[in-house]
Amino acid sequence: MMESLKHAKTNISRGLSRTWDHISEGWRELAHHSSDALTHFVHRKDEVEKARETAGTVPAFRNWSLLAGEMEETDKEILVRIEVPGMEKEDCQITIDGNMLYLRGEKRFERTRNDSTYHVMERAYGVFQRAIPLPNNVDADHAEADYKNGVLTVHLPKLGGEKGRLIPIS
């Protein structure tokens, strides 16, 4: 009986160790691949006051959220796509300064009912800014952006967008 318990303890320990390794690996991967997408939201005082007036209490606003994105490069342009769910295109502002693209915006808290209680509140609200380093110089004067289905797409023509060429040595 004692030997059986020791064997069970060993098996449980191995299982927990493997589980912990998988959890640790998952967090490391999430932190590595999503660290740039993690965005800080700052709450405006008037939003907090409005929530207090309509609900009698202030919901526990989250300060951080993911604005996931991707950057794709072709011979002629750089495409940046950023997910900005729950926002309108008028809520976003894009600036290019050197090799940095800045996305600023505001995600507003809108409460449609005053006779309810939040039990889960995981969405972040407020003013944010995200800085995205660009791999090449871009022509900011000819940049374009569009917004569809909660995804902001920025088209950035590259300066000197011709393909590289082999230069013969004489």
GROMACS .gro file of C-alpha atoms in nm:
model
  170
    1MET     CA    1   0.000   0.000   0.000
    2MET     CA    2   0.278   0.245   0.093
    3GLU     CA    3   0.464   0.162  -0.227
    4SER     CA    4   0.148   0.231  -0.426
    5LEU     CA    5   0.108   0.574  -0.262
    6LYS     CA    6   0.472   0.663  -0.334
    7HIS     CA    7   0.425   0.559  -0.697
    8ALA     CA    8   0.109   0.773  -0.724
    9LYS     CA    9   0.290   1.069  -0.566
   10THR     CA   10   0.574   1.038  -0.819
   11ASN     CA   11   0.330   1.025  -1.112
   12ILE     CA   12   0.137   1.327  -0.984
   13SER     CA   13   0.461   1.522  -0.937
   14ARG     CA   14   0.571   1.446  -1.294
   15GLY     CA   15   0.230   1.548  -1.429
   16LEU     CA   16   0.231   1.875  -1.236
   17SER     CA   17   0.585   1.949  -1.350
   18ARG     CA   18   0.490   1.898  -1.717
   19THR     CA   19   0.177   2.109  -1.672
   20TRP     CA   20   0.380   2.389  -1.513
   21ASP     CA   21   0.631   2.373  -1.801
   22HIS     CA   22   0.347   2.411  -2.055
   23ILE     CA   23   0.191   2.702  -1.866
   24SER     CA   24   0.527   2.877  -1.833
   25GLU     CA   25   0.599   2.827  -2.202
   26GLY     CA   26   0.258   2.968  -2.294
   27TRP     CA   27   0.309   3.281  -2.083
   28ARG     CA   28   0.658   3.334  -2.224
   29GLU     CA   29   0.524   3.306  -2.579
   30LEU     CA   30   0.235   3.541  -2.504
   31ALA     CA   31   0.466   3.798  -2.347
   32HIS     CA   32   0.718   3.772  -2.630
   33HIS     CA   33   0.470   3.797  -2.918
   34SER     CA   34   0.218   4.034  -2.764
   35SER     CA   35   0.427   4.276  -2.562
   36ASP     CA   36   0.407   4.548  -2.828
   37ALA     CA   37   0.031   4.500  -2.863
   38LEU     CA   38  -0.026   4.553  -2.491
   39THR     CA   39  -0.161   4.908  -2.478
   40HIS     CA   40  -0.223   5.135  -2.180
   41PHE     CA   41  -0.557   5.317  -2.164
   42VAL     CA   42  -0.591   5.635  -1.955
   43HIS     CA   43  -0.938   5.719  -1.828
   44ARG     CA   44  -1.082   6.063  -1.873
   45LYS     CA   45  -1.225   6.220  -1.559
   46ASP     CA   46  -1.553   6.309  -1.730
   47GLU     CA   47  -1.613   5.943  -1.824
   48VAL     CA   48  -1.557   5.830  -1.467
   49GLU     CA   49  -1.793   6.101  -1.339
   50LYS     CA   50  -2.058   6.011  -1.598
   51ALA     CA   51  -2.042   5.645  -1.496
   52ARG     CA   52  -2.075   5.743  -1.129
   53GLU     CA   53  -2.379   5.964  -1.200
   54THR     CA   54  -2.564   5.709  -1.412
   55ALA     CA   55  -2.486   5.397  -1.213
   56GLY     CA   56  -2.417   5.532  -0.866
   57THR     CA   57  -2.080   5.353  -0.873
   58VAL     CA   58  -1.779   5.348  -1.099
   59PRO     CA   59  -1.721   5.022  -1.287
   60ALA     CA   60  -1.375   4.874  -1.244
   61PHE     CA   61  -1.230   5.007  -1.571
   62ARG     CA   62  -0.938   4.810  -1.706
   63ASN     CA   63  -0.620   5.002  -1.781
   64TRP     CA   64  -0.456   4.761  -2.026
   65SER     CA   65  -0.576   4.586  -2.339
   66LEU     CA   66  -0.434   4.425  -2.651
   67LEU     CA   67  -0.446   4.613  -2.978
   68ALA     CA   68  -0.315   4.328  -3.189
   69GLY     CA   69  -0.151   4.415  -3.517
   70GLU     CA   70   0.063   4.295  -3.800
   71MET     CA   71   0.309   4.452  -4.040
   72GLU     CA   72   0.360   4.329  -4.394
   73GLU     CA   73   0.622   4.453  -4.638
   74THR     CA   74   0.628   4.436  -5.016
   75ASP     CA   75   0.874   4.583  -5.264
   76LYS     CA   76   0.676   4.907  -5.276
   77GLU     CA   77   0.498   4.952  -4.944
   78ILE     CA   78   0.458   4.862  -4.581
   79LEU     CA   79   0.111   4.760  -4.464
   80VAL     CA   80   0.021   4.796  -4.098
   81ARG     CA   81  -0.302   4.643  -3.972
   82ILE     CA   82  -0.423   4.700  -3.617
   83GLU     CA   83  -0.737   4.565  -3.457
   84VAL     CA   84  -0.931   4.843  -3.285
   85PRO     CA   85  -1.261   4.678  -3.194
   86GLY     CA   86  -1.540   4.888  -3.052
   87MET     CA   87  -1.409   5.208  -3.207
   88GLU     CA   88  -1.505   5.423  -3.502
   89LYS     CA   89  -1.253   5.555  -3.751
   90GLU     CA   90  -1.313   5.907  -3.617
   91ASP     CA   91  -1.176   5.789  -3.281
   92CYS     CA   92  -0.831   5.717  -3.429
   93GLN     CA   93  -0.545   5.944  -3.533
   94ILE     CA   94  -0.234   5.827  -3.720
   95THR     CA   95   0.095   6.016  -3.723
   96ILE     CA   96   0.425   5.926  -3.888
   97ASP     CA   97   0.740   6.074  -3.742
   98GLY     CA   98   1.061   5.942  -3.894
   99ASN     CA   99   1.055   5.565  -3.877
  100MET     CA  100   0.774   5.555  -3.620
  101LEU     CA  101   0.403   5.520  -3.676
  102TYR     CA  102   0.191   5.648  -3.387
  103LEU     CA  103  -0.169   5.543  -3.340
  104ARG     CA  104  -0.362   5.753  -3.092
  105GLY     CA  105  -0.724   5.718  -3.009
  106GLU     CA  106  -1.000   5.692  -2.757
  107LYS     CA  107  -1.231   5.405  -2.680
  108ARG     CA  108  -1.534   5.547  -2.504
  109PHE     CA  109  -1.734   5.374  -2.235
  110GLU     CA  110  -2.101   5.377  -2.325
  111ARG     CA  111  -2.357   5.242  -2.088
  112THR     CA  112  -2.691   5.174  -2.252
  113ARG     CA  113  -2.873   5.078  -1.932
  114ASN     CA  114  -2.868   5.228  -1.587
  115ASP     CA  115  -3.059   4.950  -1.411
  116SER     CA  116  -2.791   4.680  -1.440
  117THR     CA  117  -2.481   4.557  -1.259
  118TYR     CA  118  -2.159   4.452  -1.429
  119HIS     CA  119  -2.030   4.113  -1.316
  120VAL     CA  120  -1.749   4.093  -1.571
  121MET     CA  121  -1.570   4.391  -1.721
  122GLU     CA  122  -1.263   4.296  -1.922
  123ARG     CA  123  -1.265   4.565  -2.191
  124ALA     CA  124  -1.043   4.871  -2.154
  125TYR     CA  125  -1.166   5.225  -2.217
  126GLY     CA  126  -0.997   5.559  -2.239
  127VAL     CA  127  -0.728   5.739  -2.435
  128PHE     CA  128  -0.435   5.538  -2.571
  129GLN     CA  129  -0.126   5.569  -2.787
  130ARG     CA  130   0.068   5.293  -2.955
  131ALA     CA  131   0.409   5.345  -3.121
  132ILE     CA  132   0.510   5.108  -3.399
  133PRO     CA  133   0.866   5.113  -3.535
  134LEU     CA  134   0.881   5.090  -3.914
  135PRO     CA  135   1.153   4.881  -4.084
  136ASN     CA  136   1.213   5.134  -4.365
  137ASN     CA  137   1.171   5.500  -4.449
  138VAL     CA  138   0.824   5.571  -4.583
  139ASP     CA  139   0.664   5.846  -4.787
  140ALA     CA  140   0.431   5.996  -4.526
  141ASP     CA  141   0.285   6.240  -4.781
  142HIS     CA  142   0.138   5.953  -4.982
  143ALA     CA  143   0.030   5.730  -4.693
  144GLU     CA  144  -0.332   5.615  -4.685
  145ALA     CA  145  -0.547   5.447  -4.424
  146ASP     CA  146  -0.880   5.270  -4.425
  147TYR     CA  147  -1.100   5.115  -4.161
  148LYS     CA  148  -1.323   4.812  -4.204
  149ASN     CA  149  -1.476   4.566  -3.956
  150GLY     CA  150  -1.274   4.694  -3.660
  151VAL     CA  151  -0.939   4.673  -3.843
  152LEU     CA  152  -0.737   4.984  -3.925
  153THR     CA  153  -0.511   4.934  -4.229
  154VAL     CA  154  -0.234   5.182  -4.305
  155HIS     CA  155  -0.065   5.177  -4.649
  156LEU     CA  156   0.282   5.332  -4.634
  157PRO     CA  157   0.469   5.369  -4.965
  158LYS     CA  158   0.839   5.307  -4.918
  159LEU     CA  159   1.090   5.571  -5.019
  160GLY     CA  160   1.315   5.437  -5.293
  161GLY     CA  161   1.071   5.152  -5.337
  162GLU     CA  162   1.251   4.999  -5.633
  163LYS     CA  163   1.390   4.651  -5.591
  164GLY     CA  164   1.756   4.629  -5.513
  165ARG     CA  165   1.977   4.553  -5.808
  166LEU     CA  166   2.307   4.382  -5.851
  167ILE     CA  167   2.581   4.626  -5.934
  168PRO     CA  168   2.860   4.476  -6.142
  169ILE     CA  169   3.212   4.544  -6.028
  170SER     CA  170   3.441   4.667  -6.303
   0.00000   0.00000   0.00000
